[in-house]
Amino acid sequence: MVDKSLFRLALREDKEKFADYFKIILTDLYKSPRKKGGTNKEKKGFVDGFMHAGIIIGLVEMEELETLIGQVHLKVFGKTLEERKALIKSAQLSKNVLDIPTFYRQKKDLKIEQKF
């Protein structure tokens, strides 16, 4: 007869290894240089496949992955996913923000010295 406690221990160790490696590959994806207007499709595909495999073999649930994603995102970007999405959305809404002079956007006084 198989000892269920040994099975649970092995499963927990596998789950921890999965989570540790998932954090590594997700951090690598987040830190990799992005191509203009997008992400690194190859790395993103690998991460997506890794997540799917973990779910299929029963190591993790989607909710656990979402928690890990939130933790890694906060660590890499210093903002939660929601905060970063809001920031990106506000930047997209103000497409012409770079047409506004920097001193005006940053509310700095402009001092002009006239020398005659």
mmCIF file of C-alpha atoms in Angstrom:
data_model
loop_
_atom_site.group_PDB
_atom_site.id
_atom_site.type_symbol
_atom_site.label_atom_id
_atom_site.label_comp_id
_atom_site.label_asym_id
_atom_site.label_seq_id
_atom_site.Cartn_x
_atom_site.Cartn_y
_atom_site.Cartn_z
ATOM 1 C CA MET A 1 0.000 0.000 0.000
ATOM 2 C CA VAL A 2 1.271 3.469 -0.931
ATOM 3 C CA ASP A 3 1.805 5.968 1.874
ATOM 4 C CA LYS A 4 -0.357 9.001 1.012
ATOM 5 C CA SER A 5 1.835 11.351 3.034
ATOM 6 C CA LEU A 6 4.832 10.540 0.795
ATOM 7 C CA PHE A 7 2.699 11.204 -2.264
ATOM 8 C CA ARG A 8 1.584 14.577 -0.858
ATOM 9 C CA LEU A 9 5.184 15.473 -0.019
ATOM 10 C CA ALA A 10 6.359 14.651 -3.544
ATOM 11 C CA LEU A 11 3.476 16.627 -5.038
ATOM 12 C CA ARG A 12 4.255 19.642 -2.830
ATOM 13 C CA GLU A 13 7.927 19.522 -3.845
ATOM 14 C CA ASP A 14 6.956 19.352 -7.532
ATOM 15 C CA LYS A 15 4.561 22.243 -7.066
ATOM 16 C CA GLU A 16 7.261 24.345 -5.387
ATOM 17 C CA LYS A 17 9.747 23.558 -8.177
ATOM 18 C CA PHE A 18 7.124 24.507 -10.755
ATOM 19 C CA ALA A 19 6.380 27.800 -8.978
ATOM 20 C CA ASP A 20 10.082 28.648 -8.608
ATOM 21 C CA TYR A 21 10.815 27.991 -12.275
ATOM 22 C CA PHE A 22 7.662 29.830 -13.342
ATOM 23 C CA LYS A 23 8.828 32.920 -11.437
ATOM 24 C CA ILE A 24 12.213 32.717 -13.177
ATOM 25 C CA ILE A 25 10.831 32.469 -16.718
ATOM 26 C CA LEU A 26 8.186 35.128 -16.064
ATOM 27 C CA THR A 27 10.804 37.511 -14.667
ATOM 28 C CA ASP A 28 12.908 36.872 -17.761
ATOM 29 C CA LEU A 29 9.908 37.682 -19.980
ATOM 30 C CA TYR A 30 9.158 40.893 -18.099
ATOM 31 C CA LYS A 31 12.780 42.048 -18.193
ATOM 32 C CA SER A 32 13.430 41.164 -21.833
ATOM 33 C CA PRO A 33 13.617 44.049 -24.289
ATOM 34 C CA ARG A 34 10.328 44.562 -26.053
ATOM 35 C CA LYS A 35 9.988 45.005 -29.737
ATOM 36 C CA LYS A 36 8.199 48.133 -30.884
ATOM 37 C CA GLY A 37 4.685 48.035 -29.469
ATOM 38 C CA GLY A 38 4.756 44.419 -28.370
ATOM 39 C CA THR A 39 6.358 41.660 -26.387
ATOM 40 C CA ASN A 40 8.842 38.922 -27.114
ATOM 41 C CA LYS A 41 6.445 36.439 -28.733
ATOM 42 C CA GLU A 42 8.740 33.442 -28.352
ATOM 43 C CA LYS A 43 9.224 33.937 -24.604
ATOM 44 C CA LYS A 44 5.550 34.747 -24.092
ATOM 45 C CA GLY A 45 4.600 31.559 -25.926
ATOM 46 C CA PHE A 46 6.944 29.555 -23.710
ATOM 47 C CA VAL A 47 5.450 31.057 -20.545
ATOM 48 C CA ASP A 48 1.909 30.416 -21.807
ATOM 49 C CA GLY A 49 2.776 26.801 -22.630
ATOM 50 C CA PHE A 50 4.436 26.309 -19.251
ATOM 51 C CA MET A 51 1.329 27.623 -17.489
ATOM 52 C CA HIS A 52 -0.946 25.408 -19.564
ATOM 53 C CA ALA A 53 1.191 22.338 -18.848
ATOM 54 C CA GLY A 54 1.103 23.019 -15.104
ATOM 55 C CA ILE A 55 -2.674 23.233 -15.194
ATOM 56 C CA ILE A 56 -3.075 20.128 -17.366
ATOM 57 C CA ILE A 57 -0.922 17.902 -15.152
ATOM 58 C CA GLY A 58 -2.630 19.227 -12.041
ATOM 59 C CA LEU A 59 0.283 20.999 -10.379
ATOM 60 C CA VAL A 60 -1.413 24.394 -10.233
ATOM 61 C CA GLU A 61 -4.737 26.107 -10.627
ATOM 62 C CA MET A 62 -5.240 29.290 -12.629
ATOM 63 C CA GLU A 63 -5.839 31.257 -9.420
ATOM 64 C CA GLU A 64 -2.415 30.212 -8.105
ATOM 65 C CA LEU A 65 -0.786 31.281 -11.369
ATOM 66 C CA GLU A 66 -2.541 34.646 -11.192
ATOM 67 C CA THR A 67 -1.163 35.147 -7.682
ATOM 68 C CA LEU A 68 2.374 34.291 -8.850
ATOM 69 C CA ILE A 69 2.027 36.607 -11.853
ATOM 70 C CA GLY A 70 0.957 39.448 -9.542
ATOM 71 C CA GLN A 71 3.924 38.845 -7.234
ATOM 72 C CA VAL A 72 6.471 38.778 -10.068
ATOM 73 C CA HIS A 73 4.917 41.803 -11.773
ATOM 74 C CA LEU A 74 5.107 43.838 -8.563
ATOM 75 C CA LYS A 75 8.714 42.775 -8.012
ATOM 76 C CA VAL A 76 9.852 43.616 -11.560
ATOM 77 C CA PHE A 77 7.838 46.773 -12.267
ATOM 78 C CA GLY A 78 7.190 48.076 -8.751
ATOM 79 C CA LYS A 79 3.485 48.354 -9.580
ATOM 80 C CA THR A 80 0.554 45.972 -9.485
ATOM 81 C CA LEU A 81 -0.920 44.801 -12.769
ATOM 82 C CA GLU A 82 -3.925 47.059 -12.262
ATOM 83 C CA GLU A 83 -1.764 50.113 -11.546
ATOM 84 C CA ARG A 84 0.391 49.480 -14.604
ATOM 85 C CA LYS A 85 -2.621 48.877 -16.880
ATOM 86 C CA ALA A 86 -4.145 52.172 -15.696
ATOM 87 C CA LEU A 87 -0.859 53.979 -16.345
ATOM 88 C CA ILE A 88 -0.571 52.512 -19.844
ATOM 89 C CA LYS A 89 -4.202 53.345 -20.582
ATOM 90 C CA SER A 90 -3.772 56.948 -19.465
ATOM 91 C CA ALA A 91 -0.649 57.253 -21.619
ATOM 92 C CA GLN A 92 -2.556 55.930 -24.621
ATOM 93 C CA LEU A 93 -5.391 58.380 -24.000
ATOM 94 C CA SER A 94 -2.967 61.279 -24.109
ATOM 95 C CA LYS A 95 -1.213 60.418 -27.374
ATOM 96 C CA ASN A 96 -0.215 64.008 -27.933
ATOM 97 C CA VAL A 97 1.399 64.401 -24.525
ATOM 98 C CA LEU A 98 4.853 64.708 -26.097
ATOM 99 C CA ASP A 99 3.637 67.656 -28.151
ATOM 100 C CA ILE A 100 3.350 69.603 -24.896
ATOM 101 C CA PRO A 101 6.664 71.191 -23.849
ATOM 102 C CA THR A 102 8.409 69.369 -20.993
ATOM 103 C CA PHE A 103 8.613 72.408 -18.730
ATOM 104 C CA TYR A 104 4.837 72.779 -19.011
ATOM 105 C CA ARG A 105 4.081 69.063 -18.454
ATOM 106 C CA GLN A 106 6.316 69.005 -15.390
ATOM 107 C CA LYS A 107 4.943 72.341 -14.187
ATOM 108 C CA LYS A 108 8.353 73.993 -13.981
ATOM 109 C CA ASP A 109 9.011 77.678 -14.215
ATOM 110 C CA LEU A 110 10.777 78.819 -17.309
ATOM 111 C CA LYS A 111 13.252 81.584 -16.678
ATOM 112 C CA ILE A 112 14.510 83.415 -19.686
ATOM 113 C CA GLU A 113 17.471 85.671 -19.325
ATOM 114 C CA GLN A 114 17.670 88.447 -21.806
ATOM 115 C CA LYS A 115 21.098 89.720 -22.682
ATOM 116 C CA PHE A 116 21.306 92.798 -24.837
#
